[in-house]
Short mmCIF file of C-alpha atoms in Angstrom, two decimals:
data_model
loop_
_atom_site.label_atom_id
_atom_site.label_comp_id
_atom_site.label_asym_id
_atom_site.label_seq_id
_atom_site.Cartn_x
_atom_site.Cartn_y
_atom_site.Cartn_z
CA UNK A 15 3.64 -18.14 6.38
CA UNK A 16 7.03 -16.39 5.47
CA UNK A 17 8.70 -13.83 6.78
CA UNK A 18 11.06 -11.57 4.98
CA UNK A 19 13.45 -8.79 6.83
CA UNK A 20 16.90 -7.54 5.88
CA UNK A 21 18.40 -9.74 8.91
CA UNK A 22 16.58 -12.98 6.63
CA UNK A 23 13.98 -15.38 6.05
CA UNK A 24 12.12 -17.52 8.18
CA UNK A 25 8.52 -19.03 7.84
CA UNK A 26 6.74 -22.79 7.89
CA UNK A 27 5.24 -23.63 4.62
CA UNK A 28 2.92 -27.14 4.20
CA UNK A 29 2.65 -29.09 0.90
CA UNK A 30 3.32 -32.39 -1.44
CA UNK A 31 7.06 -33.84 -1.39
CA UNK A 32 7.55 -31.91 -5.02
CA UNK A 33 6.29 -28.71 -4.07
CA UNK A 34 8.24 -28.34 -0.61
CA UNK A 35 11.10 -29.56 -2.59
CA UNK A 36 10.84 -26.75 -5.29
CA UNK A 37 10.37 -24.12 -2.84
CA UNK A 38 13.31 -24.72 -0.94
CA UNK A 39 15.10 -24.98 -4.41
CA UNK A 40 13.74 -21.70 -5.19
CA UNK A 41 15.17 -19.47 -2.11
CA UNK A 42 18.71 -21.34 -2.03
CA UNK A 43 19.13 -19.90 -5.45
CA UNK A 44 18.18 -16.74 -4.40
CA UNK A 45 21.51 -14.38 -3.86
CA UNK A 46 22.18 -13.35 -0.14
CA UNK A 47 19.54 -15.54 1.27
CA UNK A 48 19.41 -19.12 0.40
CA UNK A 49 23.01 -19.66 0.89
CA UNK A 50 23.06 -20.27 4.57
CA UNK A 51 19.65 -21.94 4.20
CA UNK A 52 18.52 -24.07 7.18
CA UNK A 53 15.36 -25.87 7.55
CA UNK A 54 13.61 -28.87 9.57
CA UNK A 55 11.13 -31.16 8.35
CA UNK A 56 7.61 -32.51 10.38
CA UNK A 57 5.17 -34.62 8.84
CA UNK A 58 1.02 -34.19 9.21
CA UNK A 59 -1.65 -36.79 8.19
CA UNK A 60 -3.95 -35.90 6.19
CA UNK A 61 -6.32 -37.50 8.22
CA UNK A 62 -5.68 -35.55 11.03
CA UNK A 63 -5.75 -32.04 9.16
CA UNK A 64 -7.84 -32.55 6.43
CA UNK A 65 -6.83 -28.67 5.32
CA UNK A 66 -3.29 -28.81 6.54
CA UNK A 67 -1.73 -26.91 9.39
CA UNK A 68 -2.71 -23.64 7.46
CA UNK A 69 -5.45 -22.35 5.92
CA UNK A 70 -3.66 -19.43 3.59
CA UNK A 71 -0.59 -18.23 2.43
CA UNK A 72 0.86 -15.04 4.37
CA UNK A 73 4.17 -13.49 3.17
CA UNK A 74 5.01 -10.44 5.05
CA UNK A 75 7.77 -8.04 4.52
CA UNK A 76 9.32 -7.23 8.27
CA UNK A 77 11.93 -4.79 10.08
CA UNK A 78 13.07 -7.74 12.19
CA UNK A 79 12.05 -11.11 11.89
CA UNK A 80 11.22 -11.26 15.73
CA UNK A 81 10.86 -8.03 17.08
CA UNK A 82 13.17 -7.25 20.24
CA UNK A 83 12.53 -3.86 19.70
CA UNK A 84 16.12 -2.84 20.99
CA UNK A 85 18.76 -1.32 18.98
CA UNK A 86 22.26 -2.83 18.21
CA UNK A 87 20.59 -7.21 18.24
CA UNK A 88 22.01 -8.29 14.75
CA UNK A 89 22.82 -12.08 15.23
CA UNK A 90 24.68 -11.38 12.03
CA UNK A 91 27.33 -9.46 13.60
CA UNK A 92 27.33 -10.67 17.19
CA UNK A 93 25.69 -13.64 17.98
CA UNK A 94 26.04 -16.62 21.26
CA UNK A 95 27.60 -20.05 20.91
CA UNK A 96 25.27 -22.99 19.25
CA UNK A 97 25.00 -25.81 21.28
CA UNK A 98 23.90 -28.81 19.00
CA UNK A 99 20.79 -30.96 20.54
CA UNK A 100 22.81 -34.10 21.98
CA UNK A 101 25.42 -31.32 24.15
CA UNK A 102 22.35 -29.11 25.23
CA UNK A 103 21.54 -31.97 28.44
CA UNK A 104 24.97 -31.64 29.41
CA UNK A 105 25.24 -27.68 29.08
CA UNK A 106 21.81 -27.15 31.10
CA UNK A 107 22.82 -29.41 33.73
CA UNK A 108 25.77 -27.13 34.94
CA UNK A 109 25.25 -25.48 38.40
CA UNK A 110 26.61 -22.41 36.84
CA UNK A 111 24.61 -22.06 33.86
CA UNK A 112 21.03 -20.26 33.93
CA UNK A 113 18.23 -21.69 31.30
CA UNK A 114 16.16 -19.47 29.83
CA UNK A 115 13.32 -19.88 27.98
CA UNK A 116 12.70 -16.91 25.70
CA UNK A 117 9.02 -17.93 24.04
CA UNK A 118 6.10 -16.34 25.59
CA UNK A 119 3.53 -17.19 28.20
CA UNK A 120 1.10 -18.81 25.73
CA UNK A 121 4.09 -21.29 24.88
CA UNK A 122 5.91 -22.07 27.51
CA UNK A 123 2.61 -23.09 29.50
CA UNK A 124 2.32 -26.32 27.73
CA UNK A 125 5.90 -27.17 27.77
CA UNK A 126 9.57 -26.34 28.22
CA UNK A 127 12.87 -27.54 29.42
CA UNK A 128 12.86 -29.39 33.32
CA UNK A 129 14.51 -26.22 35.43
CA UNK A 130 14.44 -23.57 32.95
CA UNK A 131 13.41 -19.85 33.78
CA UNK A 132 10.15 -18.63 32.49
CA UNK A 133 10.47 -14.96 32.02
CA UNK A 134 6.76 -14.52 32.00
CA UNK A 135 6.71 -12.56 28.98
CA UNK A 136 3.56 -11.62 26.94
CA UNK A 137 5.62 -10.50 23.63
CA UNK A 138 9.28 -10.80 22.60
CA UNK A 139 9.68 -6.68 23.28
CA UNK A 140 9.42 -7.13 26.89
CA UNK A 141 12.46 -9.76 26.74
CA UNK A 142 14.92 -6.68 27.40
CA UNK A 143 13.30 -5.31 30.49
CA UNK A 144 13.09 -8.80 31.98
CA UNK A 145 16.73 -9.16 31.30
CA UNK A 146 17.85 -5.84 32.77
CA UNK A 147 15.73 -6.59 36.02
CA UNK A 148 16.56 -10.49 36.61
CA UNK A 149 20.05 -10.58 35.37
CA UNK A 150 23.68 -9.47 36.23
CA UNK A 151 26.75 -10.08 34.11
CA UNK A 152 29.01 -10.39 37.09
CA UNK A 153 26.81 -12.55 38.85
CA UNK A 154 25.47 -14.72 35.60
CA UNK A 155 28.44 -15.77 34.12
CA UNK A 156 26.44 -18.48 31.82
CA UNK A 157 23.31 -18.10 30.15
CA UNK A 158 21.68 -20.39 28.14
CA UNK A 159 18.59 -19.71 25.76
CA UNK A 160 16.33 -21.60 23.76
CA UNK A 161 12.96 -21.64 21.71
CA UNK A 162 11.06 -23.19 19.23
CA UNK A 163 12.92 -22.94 16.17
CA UNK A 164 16.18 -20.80 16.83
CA UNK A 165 15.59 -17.61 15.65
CA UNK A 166 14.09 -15.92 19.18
CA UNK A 167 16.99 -16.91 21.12
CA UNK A 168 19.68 -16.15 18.62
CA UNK A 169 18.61 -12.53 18.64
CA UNK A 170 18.13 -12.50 22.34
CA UNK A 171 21.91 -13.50 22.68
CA UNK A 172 22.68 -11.09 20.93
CA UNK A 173 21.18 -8.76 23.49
CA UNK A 174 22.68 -10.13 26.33
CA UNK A 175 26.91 -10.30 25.07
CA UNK A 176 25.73 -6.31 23.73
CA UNK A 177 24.69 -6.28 27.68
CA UNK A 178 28.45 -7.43 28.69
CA UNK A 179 27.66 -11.06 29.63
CA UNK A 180 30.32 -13.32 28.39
CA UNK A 181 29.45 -16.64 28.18
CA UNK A 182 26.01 -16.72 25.77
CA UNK A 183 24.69 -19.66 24.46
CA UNK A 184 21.71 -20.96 22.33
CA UNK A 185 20.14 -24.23 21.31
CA UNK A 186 20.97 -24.95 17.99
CA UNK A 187 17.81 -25.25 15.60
CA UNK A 188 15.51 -24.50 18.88
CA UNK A 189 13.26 -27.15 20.46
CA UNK A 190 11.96 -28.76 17.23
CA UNK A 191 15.40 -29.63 16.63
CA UNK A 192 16.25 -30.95 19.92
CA UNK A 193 13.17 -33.03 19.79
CA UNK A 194 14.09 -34.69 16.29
CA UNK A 195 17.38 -35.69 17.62
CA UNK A 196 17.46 -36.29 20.86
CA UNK A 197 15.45 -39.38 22.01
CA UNK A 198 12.10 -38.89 24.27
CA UNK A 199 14.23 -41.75 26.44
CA UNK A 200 17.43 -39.31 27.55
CA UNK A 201 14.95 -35.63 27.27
CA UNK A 202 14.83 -32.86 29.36
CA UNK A 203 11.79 -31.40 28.06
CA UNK A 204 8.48 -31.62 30.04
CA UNK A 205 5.45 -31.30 27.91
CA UNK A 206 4.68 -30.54 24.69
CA UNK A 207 6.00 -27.69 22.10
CA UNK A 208 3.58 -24.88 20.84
CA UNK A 209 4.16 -24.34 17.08
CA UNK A 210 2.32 -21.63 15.15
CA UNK A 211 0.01 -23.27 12.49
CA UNK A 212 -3.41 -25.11 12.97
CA UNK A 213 -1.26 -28.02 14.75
CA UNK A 214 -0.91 -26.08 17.78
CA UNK A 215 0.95 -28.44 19.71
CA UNK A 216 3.62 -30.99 18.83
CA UNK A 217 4.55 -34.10 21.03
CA UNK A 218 8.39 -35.35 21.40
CA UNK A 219 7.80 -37.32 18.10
CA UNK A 220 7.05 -34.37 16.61
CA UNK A 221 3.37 -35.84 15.61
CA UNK A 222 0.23 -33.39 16.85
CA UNK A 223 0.22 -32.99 20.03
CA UNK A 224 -3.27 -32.81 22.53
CA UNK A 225 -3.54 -29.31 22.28
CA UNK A 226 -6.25 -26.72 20.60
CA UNK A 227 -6.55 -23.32 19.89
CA UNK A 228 -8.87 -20.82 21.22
CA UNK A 229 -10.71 -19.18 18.24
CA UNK A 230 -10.98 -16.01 19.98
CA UNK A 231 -7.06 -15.51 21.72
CA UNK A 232 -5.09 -17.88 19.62
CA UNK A 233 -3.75 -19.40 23.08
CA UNK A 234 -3.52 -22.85 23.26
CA UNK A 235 -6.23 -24.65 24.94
CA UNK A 236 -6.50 -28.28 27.23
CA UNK A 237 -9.50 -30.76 27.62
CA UNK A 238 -9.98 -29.20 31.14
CA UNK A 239 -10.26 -25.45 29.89
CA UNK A 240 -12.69 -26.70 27.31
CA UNK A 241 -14.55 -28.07 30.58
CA UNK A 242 -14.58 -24.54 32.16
CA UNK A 243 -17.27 -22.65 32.63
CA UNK A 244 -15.91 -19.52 30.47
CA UNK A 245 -15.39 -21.97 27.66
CA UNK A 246 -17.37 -21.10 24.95
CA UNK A 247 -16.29 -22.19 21.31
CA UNK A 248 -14.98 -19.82 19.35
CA UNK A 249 -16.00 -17.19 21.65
CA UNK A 250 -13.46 -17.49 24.86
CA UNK A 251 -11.37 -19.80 26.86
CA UNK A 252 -9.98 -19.23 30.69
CA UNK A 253 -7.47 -17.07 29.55
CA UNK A 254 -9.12 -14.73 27.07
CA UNK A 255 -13.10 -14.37 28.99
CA UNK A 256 -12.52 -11.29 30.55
CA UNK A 257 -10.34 -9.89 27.94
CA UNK A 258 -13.17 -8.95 25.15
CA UNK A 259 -16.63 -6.81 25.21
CA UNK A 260 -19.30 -8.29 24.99
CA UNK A 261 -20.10 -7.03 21.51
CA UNK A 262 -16.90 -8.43 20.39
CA UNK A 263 -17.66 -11.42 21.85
CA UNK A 264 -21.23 -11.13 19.76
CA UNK A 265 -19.18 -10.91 16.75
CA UNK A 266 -17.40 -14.18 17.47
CA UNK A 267 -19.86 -16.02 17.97
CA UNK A 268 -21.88 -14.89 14.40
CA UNK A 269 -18.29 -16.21 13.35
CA UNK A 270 -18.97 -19.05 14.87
CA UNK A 271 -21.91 -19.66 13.49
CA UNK A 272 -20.88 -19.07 9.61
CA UNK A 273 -18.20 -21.80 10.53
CA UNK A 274 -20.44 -24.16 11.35
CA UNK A 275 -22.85 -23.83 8.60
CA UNK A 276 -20.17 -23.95 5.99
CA UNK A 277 -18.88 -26.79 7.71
CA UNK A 278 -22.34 -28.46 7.79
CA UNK A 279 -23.01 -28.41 3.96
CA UNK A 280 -19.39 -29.56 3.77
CA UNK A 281 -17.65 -25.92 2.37
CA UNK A 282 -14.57 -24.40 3.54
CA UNK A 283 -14.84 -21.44 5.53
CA UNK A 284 -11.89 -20.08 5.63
CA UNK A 285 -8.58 -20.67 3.09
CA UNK A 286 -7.75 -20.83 -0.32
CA UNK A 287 -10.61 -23.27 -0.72
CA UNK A 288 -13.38 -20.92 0.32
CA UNK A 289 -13.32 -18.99 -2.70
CA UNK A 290 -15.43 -19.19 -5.60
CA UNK A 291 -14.84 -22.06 -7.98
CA UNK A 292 -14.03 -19.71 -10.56
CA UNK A 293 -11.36 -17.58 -8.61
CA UNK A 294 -9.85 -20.83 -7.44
CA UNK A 295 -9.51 -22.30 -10.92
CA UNK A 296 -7.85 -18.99 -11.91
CA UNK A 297 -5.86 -19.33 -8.86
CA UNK A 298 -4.02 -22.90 -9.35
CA UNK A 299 -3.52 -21.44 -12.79
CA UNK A 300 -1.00 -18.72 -11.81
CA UNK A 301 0.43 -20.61 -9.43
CA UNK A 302 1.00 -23.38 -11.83
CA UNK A 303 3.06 -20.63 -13.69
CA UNK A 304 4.91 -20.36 -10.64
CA UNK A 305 6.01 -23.55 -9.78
CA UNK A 306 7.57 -23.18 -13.28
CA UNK A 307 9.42 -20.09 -12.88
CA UNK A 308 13.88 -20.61 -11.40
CA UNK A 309 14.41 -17.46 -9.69
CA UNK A 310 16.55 -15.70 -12.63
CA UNK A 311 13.50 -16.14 -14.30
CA UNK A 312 11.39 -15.10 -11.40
CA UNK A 313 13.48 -12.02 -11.74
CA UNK A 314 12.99 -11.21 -15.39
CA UNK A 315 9.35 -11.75 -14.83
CA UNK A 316 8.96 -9.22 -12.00
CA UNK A 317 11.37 -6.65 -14.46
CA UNK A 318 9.09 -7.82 -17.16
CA UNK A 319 5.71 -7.01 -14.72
CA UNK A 320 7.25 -3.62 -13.95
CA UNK A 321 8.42 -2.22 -16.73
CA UNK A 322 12.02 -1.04 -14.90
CA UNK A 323 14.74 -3.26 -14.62
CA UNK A 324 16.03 -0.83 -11.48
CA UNK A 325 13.44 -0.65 -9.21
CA UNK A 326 12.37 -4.45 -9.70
CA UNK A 327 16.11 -5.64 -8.81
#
């Protein structure tokens, strides 16, 4: 999945050496984005995801890349101090500083940094509110924020020195980065890290963590809720029983059903791979084209496509 918004790029894309190669090729030449380019790299068996850690490609075009909903957050203008991985023990540590984890519920159930503050949150929007009701400048004079990548927590200090606080600072590259470099030996972090692809979970080695997903929430689930009585695959979890009808939760479970079936006479269900042989064939074939393409000629391409120079620039 990508994510595209005036304020930047930011996405987790799966593939062969050659192809992740030529993709990140392909947005460092692009003008005003790929300059400042910054990425981390995790490696997946094949064995363990036989379809990958995604199922489709998703580009969306976005207002914000995380949405805190709140005018005036533009890390590109005002934005906290980084705090590389091997400094963030050290910072965190402090009697004066407060940790906060900005991810949400789902996430920082399953993991997050030994004495940090869990706002509790169910979506990044409600980040603000917590913010207005739990801290003080005068009183706070350190904050500290982290999540999983870096891009959460660099907005949200951007909120917080618009909010008058002083001293702001972030983890540098998020969790995944801290968990690259720092070893499992001197960590602070107590669990595992939720990540947003078929994964779910990843462990301090950054290998696949013990983690599921609930088909019908997304939330993460454990051996134990899978034990619980409103367990039901594909259907609900603990979390999520009481949340849907019971006509929706009919629905899942003819989902379920198609799932297994397809899975049974050994056909995708879902992805790229679930379409008809024909439309796949015609498929690789444009995207063959693709993998050609450097983005000046990407460009003249698109102009090409549209007819107007103007509007496709």
């Amino acid at each position: 999945i990508l994510l595209l918004a005036p304020e930047g790029i930011n996405g987790t894309i799966c593939g062969q050496r050659q192809g992740i190669d030529n993709v990140v090729s392909f947005i460092r030449g692009i003008k005003g984005i790929g300059q400042g380019l910054s990425y981390k790299e995790s490696f997946v068996s094949s064995n363990t995801l036989q379809q990958g850690p995604f199922y489709r490609m998703r580009v969306r075009l976005k207002k914000e890349i995380v949405t805190l909903g709140v005018d005036g957050a533009d890390p590109l203008k005002t934005v906290g101090t980084y705090v590389d991985p091997k400094d963030w023990n050290k910072l965190i540590s402090r009697e004066d500083v407060v940790c906060i984890d900005t991810r949400n519920t789902y996430e920082t159930q399953i993991g997050t940094f030994k004495g940090a503050v869990d706002p509790r949150t169910e979506s990044f929007r409600e980040f603000p509110n917590w913010v207005s009701s739990n801290l003080d400048p005068k009183k706070n004079k350190s904050v500290a924020m982290f999540c999983t990548g870096g891009i959460r927590c660099e907005k949200a200090t951007s909120h917080l020195l618009n909010q008058g606080f002083e001293n702001v600072y972030h983890l540098k590259g998020g969790i995944l980065n801290y968990l690259k470099e720092v070893p499992s030996s001197q960590s602070l972090w107590d669990g595992e890290c939720y990540v947003f692809d078929e994964r779910v979970s990843v462990n301090h080695n950054l290998q696949m963590g013990s983690f599921e997903k609930c088909r019908a929430c997304r939330r993460p689930i454990s051996e134990a809720d899978k034990k619980h009585d409103m367990f039901e695959e594909g259907v609900s979890c603990p979390q999520c029983y009481n949340q849907y009808s019971e006509e929706q939760k009919k629905r899942f479970r003819h989902r379920n059903k198609l799932v297994k079936m397809a899975k049974a006479r050994g056909d995708t269900h879902l992805g790229s791979d679930a379409r008809p042989k024909k439309m796949r064939k015609l498929r690789e074939q444009e995207l063959g084209k693709l993998a050609d393409l450097t983005p000046d000629m990407a460009i003249a391409e698109k102009k090409k496509d549209s007819g107007d120079a103007k509007s496709s620039i």
